[in-house]
Structures are given as C-alpha cells and as structure tokens.
C-alpha cells in the first residue's frame, strides 16, 4: 500500500492502461522503462482510433466538413498544450516530432538569427545527446563555442561553477530539467534567473520533467521549453517547442514547404504567422490530438497526486535497493525525479537488463544516450529503473526479487 499518498488509487489508474494487463515470459509485466517511453491509457488510444475512424482529413486546407472538424480538433490540442504549461498564447506552441526536433529547431533558427562565431552556448554534464549534438553541429557551421558546466559525484549541477562560466559571450543556456540517466532535478528557475541577468536566453529540455510535475513556463520565465508526447502518455512522433512569441517572431523558418507560407512565387516567398511558420508540411494531426487526450487524462488524475505517488515510489525503491549487497546507486542528488540507476558488482549492465527481462521486469541498461555523463562518472553505463504514475510498491518488490536472481546467477 502506498502509505504516503493513500488517497491515490494506483490500481484504478493501472486499469486504464491495456498494456499493463499482459504477461511476459509467464509473469506479470513490470514496466519500469518509462524514461524511455511511457505506456498509453485507453483514453489516448480511443482518441486516436476515433479520429481515424470518424474525423480524419488534412487540416487548414480543405473547405469541407471533415477538414474543418480535423482542423478544430488539431488546434484544440494546441490550446490544451498552452493551458497545460501556462503559455501566454497558442501561437507560442509549435508542434514538432519530439524534444530532439525542438532543440534542433532552436539551434538552426535561433542560431541563424542571433548567434555568430565566438558566441558561447552553455550546457551541463547532465545532458543527453539531443541537447549536445545540435550545438556541436551549430558550432561547425557558425563557429559558436560549446561550454559545459560540471556536476558533482552525486549527479548535481555545480551551480557555483555554472554561474562562473556565464560570461559576456554566453548567448544561450540549454539545460535539462531532469536528467534522463540519473533523475537529478536541475534548479531551472535559478538557472533562468542567472542567465537572464547576463543577457543570455534559456532553453529547457523538459522531456523527463513534463510527465512528473506541473510546469509553468511563465513562472519559470524560460525562453524555450521542449518536450515529447510519448513520455507524457501520448503518441510517438509528436512533441512541443514552446517559445516566447517575440522570440519566435525574430527567428527564420526552420523548414520550407506547405502550410508555413503566405505567398509563394518563383522569385521569393513570404511566411505564415506563428506558429505555422515553423510547421511545414502536413503535421502529425492525430499525434497532436492524442497528445491533447493524454493531457486531459493526466490532468484528470491530478499532477500533484502523481508527483506525490512517484516521490513515494522513488523513496521506497531507493531504500530497498540500498539493502542489496553489492549494489551501488548512481545518482544520489538531493532533488530527484523517479529514476533509480544502479550497478551490480561483477555483472555487466546488459546482463542485468536481460535477466530482469526474463523475470518480466522491463528496465533500460547502457549509457542512456548520455555518454559524456557516463564518462564523467567513470562508467560505461548503468541499469535504470524509471517510474510512472501506474507503478506500484509491489512492482518495486518484483524488481528486487529479480535482482536477487541476478546475484545468485553470478555468485
């Protein structure tokens, strides 16, 4: 029983997720790979099926009934996203494929408009590859300089060093809200405050934060916020770039094609207003509608309740994992989201992951697309259990039982 959040009916929540009702290798599925992608509630699956069944048409182009219904549903989803993160207006919400595309859009477009050779972009050692490589590519094109603020051995950003590295050439700070490998929560409000005081813009990679706690982009005062739908219980292939309207207005289009134009001739073209300027071609219509359904679902459960439930799970899992002889937790930040990364003495992380899978426990093993962070910690990788609103203490116990099996096999 979840004693810290007794009012939260996790068994009721679990019944909303069809995938959790199955068995693998003859055992109940224990899905603890939520940092990679979350399972989908029936409400999202039904919304997608319903749209394809009854309402499907292309958006913003047709004058017929179905196209108007599809356009209304698509733009209604944009409005749900705006409300979910408390953006000021719908035109600050750009639909993209996911966090990776959102960051690449900022690198390409903001970079073209506002950066030049010698300008500095400051990230942290906690970043995953999607918030490293786009800035390296930009540096190869423009000559911008990438700087990296360090973390301590617990996986916490060294804020004093971060502040020291903010210099007169820093034009952009790009930081993760929550580390996908360790679960460390960055002090993003303070980071924004420090960066703005030096005149730098701030992009927050919210891929691992958005499913777990309320995000208010106006309160944070961040310039950009990026996240993916599939980690938020929505479909794959849809994500969001939030940007302050005046900043998005100052940036050139990212891609050219239909929908992002106002007029086209063979001599020159003019571009559509926000947010369509950044949405070339037919968008992921059903993906956006599914994301809207996921937001409705999550708000119906209640983000505050979800956050308390996941905090309880992490505390319980951390205490139990510390009881296992030969197990070392990696990432022990004081402020963490629901991720437990660990090593077992003498056992390769891939072997741990494979054996856990045979016991019905799905985890991730490896570098978690954060190779520089693993190098900083002196590791090749970890085994990572990541929690979501539908996980239970009994599933943590199942994880521990499976880990004991691993230890016995390698004894």
XYZ file of C-alpha atoms in Angstrom:
411
model
C 0.000 0.000 0.000
C 1.145 3.500 -0.755
C 1.157 4.907 2.755
C 2.450 8.357 1.755
C -0.398 9.032 -0.651
C -3.200 6.746 0.488
C -5.866 8.618 -1.472
C -4.151 7.843 -4.770
C -5.817 4.782 -6.312
C -2.975 3.328 -8.332
C -4.895 0.115 -9.080
C -7.646 2.220 -10.630
C -5.060 4.039 -12.713
C -3.489 0.761 -13.829
C -6.795 -0.446 -15.242
C -6.679 2.486 -17.677
C -3.560 1.065 -19.365
C -4.247 -2.029 -21.517
C -0.566 -2.915 -21.992
C -0.110 -3.387 -18.243
C -2.629 -6.221 -18.150
C -0.395 -8.670 -20.028
C 2.188 -11.252 -19.001
C 5.682 -11.689 -20.426
C 7.605 -14.959 -20.027
C 4.697 -16.198 -17.927
C 4.951 -13.361 -15.390
C 3.006 -10.129 -14.941
C 4.658 -7.313 -16.867
C 6.540 -4.893 -14.621
C 7.203 -1.900 -16.848
C 9.980 0.280 -15.417
C 11.310 1.829 -18.640
C 9.165 4.945 -18.520
C 12.050 7.364 -19.012
C 12.424 5.864 -22.494
C 8.698 5.891 -23.290
C 5.510 5.568 -21.276
C 2.542 3.252 -21.865
C -0.702 4.702 -23.220
C -4.071 4.923 -21.447
C -7.205 3.727 -23.216
C -8.352 7.357 -23.406
C -5.433 8.199 -25.720
C -5.834 5.037 -27.785
C -9.576 5.720 -28.145
C -8.974 9.339 -29.190
C -6.583 8.230 -31.916
C -8.903 5.452 -33.102
C -11.909 7.781 -33.013
C -10.227 10.434 -35.084
C -9.050 7.995 -37.737
C -12.497 6.344 -37.758
C -14.777 9.376 -37.901
C -12.979 12.678 -38.334
C -9.837 12.166 -40.356
C -8.871 14.711 -43.021
C -5.984 17.072 -43.649
C -6.006 20.318 -41.676
C -6.033 24.010 -42.625
C -6.512 23.253 -46.324
C -9.911 21.806 -47.054
C -13.197 23.671 -47.079
C -15.188 20.507 -46.459
C -16.804 19.288 -43.256
C -14.215 16.718 -42.214
C -11.293 19.056 -42.799
C -12.914 21.696 -40.634
C -13.547 19.174 -37.865
C -9.970 17.905 -38.073
C -8.619 21.470 -38.033
C -10.716 22.317 -34.999
C -9.515 19.212 -33.126
C -5.884 19.889 -34.071
C -5.998 23.496 -32.879
C -7.927 22.489 -29.766
C -4.990 20.216 -28.912
C -2.670 23.192 -29.255
C -4.848 25.068 -26.810
C -4.665 22.170 -24.339
C -0.859 22.262 -24.506
C -0.882 26.024 -23.962
C -3.018 25.651 -20.859
C -1.006 22.682 -19.600
C 2.251 24.653 -19.449
C 0.586 28.059 -18.889
C 1.937 29.658 -22.063
C 0.540 33.098 -22.822
C -0.980 32.280 -26.236
C -1.493 29.411 -28.675
C 0.970 30.805 -31.215
C 3.772 30.113 -28.731
C 3.109 26.373 -29.117
C 4.893 24.783 -32.090
C 4.142 21.140 -32.856
C 7.272 19.170 -33.737
C 8.210 15.478 -33.808
C 9.680 15.491 -30.320
C 12.230 17.042 -27.981
C 15.082 16.324 -30.371
C 13.457 18.198 -33.248
C 12.515 21.068 -30.945
C 16.136 21.556 -29.877
C 17.362 21.236 -33.457
C 14.817 23.872 -34.499
C 16.165 26.311 -31.924
C 19.766 25.524 -32.838
C 19.127 26.096 -36.542
C 16.719 29.013 -36.433
C 17.697 30.918 -33.292
C 21.302 30.188 -34.182
C 20.936 31.680 -37.671
C 19.195 34.807 -36.388
C 21.018 35.546 -33.156
C 24.410 33.773 -32.956
C 27.780 34.302 -34.597
C 31.314 32.938 -34.378
C 32.720 33.145 -30.879
C 29.360 33.272 -29.132
C 29.062 30.747 -26.324
C 26.373 28.164 -25.572
C 26.421 26.790 -22.034
C 25.086 23.303 -21.256
C 25.755 20.884 -18.358
C 27.341 17.478 -17.941
C 23.840 16.065 -17.319
C 22.673 16.498 -20.911
C 21.665 13.656 -23.188
C 22.860 13.554 -26.761
C 19.896 15.523 -28.134
C 20.995 18.556 -26.115
C 24.657 18.210 -27.068
C 24.937 17.275 -30.739
C 22.730 20.086 -32.197
C 25.038 22.655 -30.559
C 28.114 20.879 -31.897
C 26.618 20.927 -35.402
C 25.846 24.625 -34.965
C 29.439 25.236 -33.903
C 30.685 23.523 -37.061
C 28.509 25.839 -39.171
C 28.905 29.149 -37.321
C 31.961 28.839 -35.101
C 29.999 29.099 -31.846
C 31.664 27.698 -28.722
C 30.096 24.988 -26.561
C 30.854 25.133 -22.839
C 29.889 22.519 -20.267
C 29.142 23.187 -16.599
C 30.232 20.322 -14.292
C 28.296 18.124 -11.889
C 29.457 16.652 -8.594
C 29.764 12.920 -7.882
C 26.125 12.777 -6.745
C 24.991 13.999 -10.145
C 24.062 17.521 -9.054
C 24.890 20.580 -11.114
C 27.631 22.654 -9.502
C 25.697 25.895 -9.577
C 28.690 27.957 -8.454
C 30.685 26.716 -11.432
C 27.703 27.225 -13.732
C 27.428 30.841 -12.597
C 31.167 31.352 -13.009
C 31.006 30.047 -16.587
C 28.284 32.511 -17.566
C 30.359 35.074 -19.395
C 29.906 38.116 -21.622
C 29.907 35.863 -24.705
C 27.216 33.494 -23.383
C 24.204 33.907 -25.666
C 22.251 30.755 -24.880
C 21.936 28.353 -21.943
C 20.477 24.924 -22.794
C 19.845 22.653 -19.809
C 17.827 19.597 -18.960
C 15.085 19.994 -16.371
C 15.516 16.377 -15.185
C 18.438 14.081 -16.054
C 17.257 11.073 -18.055
C 20.137 8.963 -16.737
C 20.154 9.852 -13.030
C 16.887 11.642 -12.282
C 18.675 14.738 -10.929
C 16.427 17.807 -10.997
C 18.167 20.967 -12.096
C 17.298 24.262 -10.342
C 15.931 25.654 -13.595
C 14.250 28.725 -12.100
C 17.577 29.838 -10.604
C 19.378 28.946 -13.855
C 16.989 31.177 -15.828
C 17.451 33.991 -13.334
C 21.253 33.800 -13.533
C 21.297 33.510 -17.334
C 18.899 36.401 -17.896
C 20.954 38.581 -15.578
C 23.835 38.074 -18.022
C 21.669 38.651 -21.086
C 21.540 35.002 -22.210
C 18.467 33.189 -23.481
C 17.458 29.862 -21.907
C 16.176 26.634 -23.447
C 14.947 23.947 -21.041
C 14.824 20.322 -22.178
C 11.725 19.141 -20.345
C 11.454 15.640 -21.796
C 11.885 13.944 -18.405
C 10.126 16.569 -16.298
C 6.816 17.162 -18.038
C 5.141 13.820 -17.048
C 6.017 14.159 -13.379
C 5.264 17.664 -12.141
C 3.455 20.836 -13.157
C 5.458 23.088 -15.476
C 4.650 26.799 -15.712
C 6.707 28.418 -18.447
C 5.608 31.924 -17.476
C 6.610 31.403 -13.872
C 9.949 29.926 -14.966
C 10.360 32.786 -17.471
C 12.288 30.421 -19.756
C 12.639 31.444 -23.408
C 12.129 27.933 -24.816
C 10.756 24.708 -23.325
C 10.871 21.411 -25.261
C 9.167 18.078 -24.610
C 7.901 14.897 -26.292
C 4.397 13.454 -26.318
C 5.339 9.808 -25.924
C 6.851 10.269 -22.455
C 3.638 12.074 -21.442
C 1.422 9.027 -22.146
C 0.724 10.354 -25.655
C 1.709 9.081 -29.113
C 5.188 8.920 -30.591
C 6.202 11.372 -33.305
C 4.654 14.433 -31.684
C 6.281 16.967 -29.414
C 6.211 20.614 -28.493
C 8.504 23.580 -28.667
C 7.290 26.437 -26.506
C 8.893 29.773 -27.304
C 8.165 33.326 -26.262
C 6.213 34.873 -29.124
C 8.519 37.838 -29.628
C 11.493 35.488 -29.833
C 9.825 33.094 -32.276
C 8.846 36.099 -34.383
C 12.507 37.066 -34.639
C 13.558 33.642 -35.948
C 13.501 32.471 -39.597
C 11.568 29.343 -40.661
C 13.221 26.033 -39.817
C 11.915 24.068 -42.812
C 10.211 25.136 -46.043
C 7.061 23.662 -47.541
C 3.305 23.822 -47.448
C 1.407 25.482 -44.596
C 4.383 27.595 -43.446
C 3.944 30.109 -46.304
C 1.710 33.068 -47.025
C 2.606 33.638 -50.686
C 4.985 31.800 -52.996
C 6.430 32.806 -56.351
C 9.499 31.589 -58.200
C 11.239 34.799 -57.146
C 10.534 34.755 -53.402
C 8.134 33.610 -50.703
C 6.613 35.150 -47.620
C 5.826 33.198 -44.496
C 2.830 32.403 -42.355
C 2.244 33.773 -38.869
C 3.157 31.862 -35.714
C 3.111 29.013 -35.036
C 2.535 27.790 -38.592
C 5.770 29.423 -39.787
C 7.546 26.515 -38.081
C 5.148 23.726 -39.126
C 5.995 22.953 -42.748
C 4.025 20.197 -44.486
C 1.161 18.084 -43.222
C 1.582 17.894 -39.436
C 1.153 14.833 -37.226
C -2.557 15.606 -36.906
C -3.619 12.551 -34.957
C -0.482 12.736 -32.853
C -1.432 16.213 -31.670
C -4.979 15.080 -30.922
C -3.619 12.091 -28.998
C -1.312 14.403 -27.053
C -4.315 16.539 -26.159
C -6.097 13.432 -24.892
C -3.036 12.500 -22.822
C -3.028 15.954 -21.223
C -6.745 15.599 -20.430
C -6.049 12.209 -18.861
C -3.102 13.367 -16.768
C -4.979 16.416 -15.526
C -7.913 14.173 -14.658
C -5.649 12.011 -12.464
C -4.045 15.119 -10.980
C -0.399 16.064 -11.374
C 0.064 16.819 -7.679
C -1.160 13.337 -6.768
C 1.043 11.798 -9.441
C 4.084 13.666 -8.136
C 3.455 12.508 -4.536
C 2.939 8.921 -5.691
C 6.171 8.890 -7.673
C 8.109 10.507 -4.821
C 6.917 7.725 -2.547
C 7.897 5.064 -5.084
C 11.372 6.527 -5.514
C 11.938 6.734 -1.763
C 10.743 3.143 -1.310
C 12.847 1.850 -4.226
C 15.932 3.729 -3.055
C 15.669 2.297 0.463
C 15.158 -1.243 -0.805
C 17.955 -1.061 -3.401
C 20.353 0.120 -0.684
C 19.685 -3.151 1.149
C 21.104 -5.240 -1.729
C 24.721 -6.357 -1.137
C 26.999 -5.338 -3.998
C 24.539 -2.839 -5.465
C 25.591 0.777 -5.912
C 23.157 3.542 -6.684
C 24.408 6.011 -9.285
C 22.984 9.498 -8.994
C 22.130 10.445 -5.439
C 21.119 14.074 -5.884
C 19.110 15.584 -3.043
C 16.409 16.644 -5.521
C 15.442 13.744 -7.792
C 12.620 12.542 -10.030
C 11.540 8.890 -10.277
C 14.675 7.304 -11.711
C 16.904 4.762 -9.952
C 20.173 3.965 -11.742
C 22.414 1.292 -10.287
C 25.340 -1.083 -10.751
C 25.749 -4.638 -9.543
C 29.294 -5.681 -8.642
C 30.749 -8.048 -11.224
C 27.730 -8.031 -13.545
C 27.540 -6.145 -16.835
C 24.555 -3.841 -17.073
C 23.347 -5.573 -20.254
C 23.350 -8.928 -18.429
C 21.349 -7.349 -15.602
C 18.816 -5.941 -18.044
C 18.465 -9.209 -19.954
C 17.928 -11.317 -16.836
C 15.455 -8.847 -15.362
C 13.534 -9.012 -18.628
C 13.227 -12.805 -18.321
C 11.569 -12.164 -14.960
C 9.070 -9.825 -16.568
C 10.804 -6.626 -15.435
C 11.460 -4.100 -18.220
C 14.327 -1.692 -17.485
C 16.931 0.125 -19.567
C 20.638 -0.775 -19.487
C 23.512 1.140 -21.051
C 24.620 4.746 -21.378
C 21.077 6.134 -21.814
C 22.170 8.418 -24.684
C 24.295 10.305 -22.159
C 27.783 9.043 -22.957
C 29.642 12.186 -21.752
C 27.887 11.929 -18.369
C 28.852 8.261 -18.068
C 32.457 9.196 -18.897
C 32.369 11.889 -16.198
C 31.204 9.263 -13.673
C 33.791 6.721 -14.863
C 31.156 4.269 -16.072
C 30.196 2.508 -19.270
C 26.554 2.629 -18.262
C 24.018 1.743 -15.609
C 20.831 -0.251 -15.186
C 17.942 2.192 -14.936
C 14.507 1.674 -13.412
C 12.205 4.627 -14.093
C 8.780 5.083 -12.545
C 5.449 6.391 -13.769
C 2.013 7.110 -12.350
C 0.910 3.460 -12.737
C 3.846 1.736 -10.977
C 3.446 0.219 -7.523
C 5.490 -0.753 -4.485
C 4.730 -4.380 -5.368
C 6.493 -3.810 -8.695
C 9.500 -2.414 -6.839
C 9.482 -5.642 -4.807
C 9.369 -7.633 -8.066
C 12.397 -5.670 -9.279
C 14.263 -6.537 -6.071
C 13.360 -10.234 -6.358
C 14.655 -10.284 -9.933
C 17.876 -8.546 -8.871
C 18.379 -11.277 -6.253
C 18.099 -13.828 -9.065
C 20.824 -11.972 -10.974
C 23.081 -12.043 -7.926
C 22.560 -15.773 -7.441
C 23.350 -16.494 -11.088
C 26.658 -14.582 -10.892
C 27.630 -15.728 -7.395
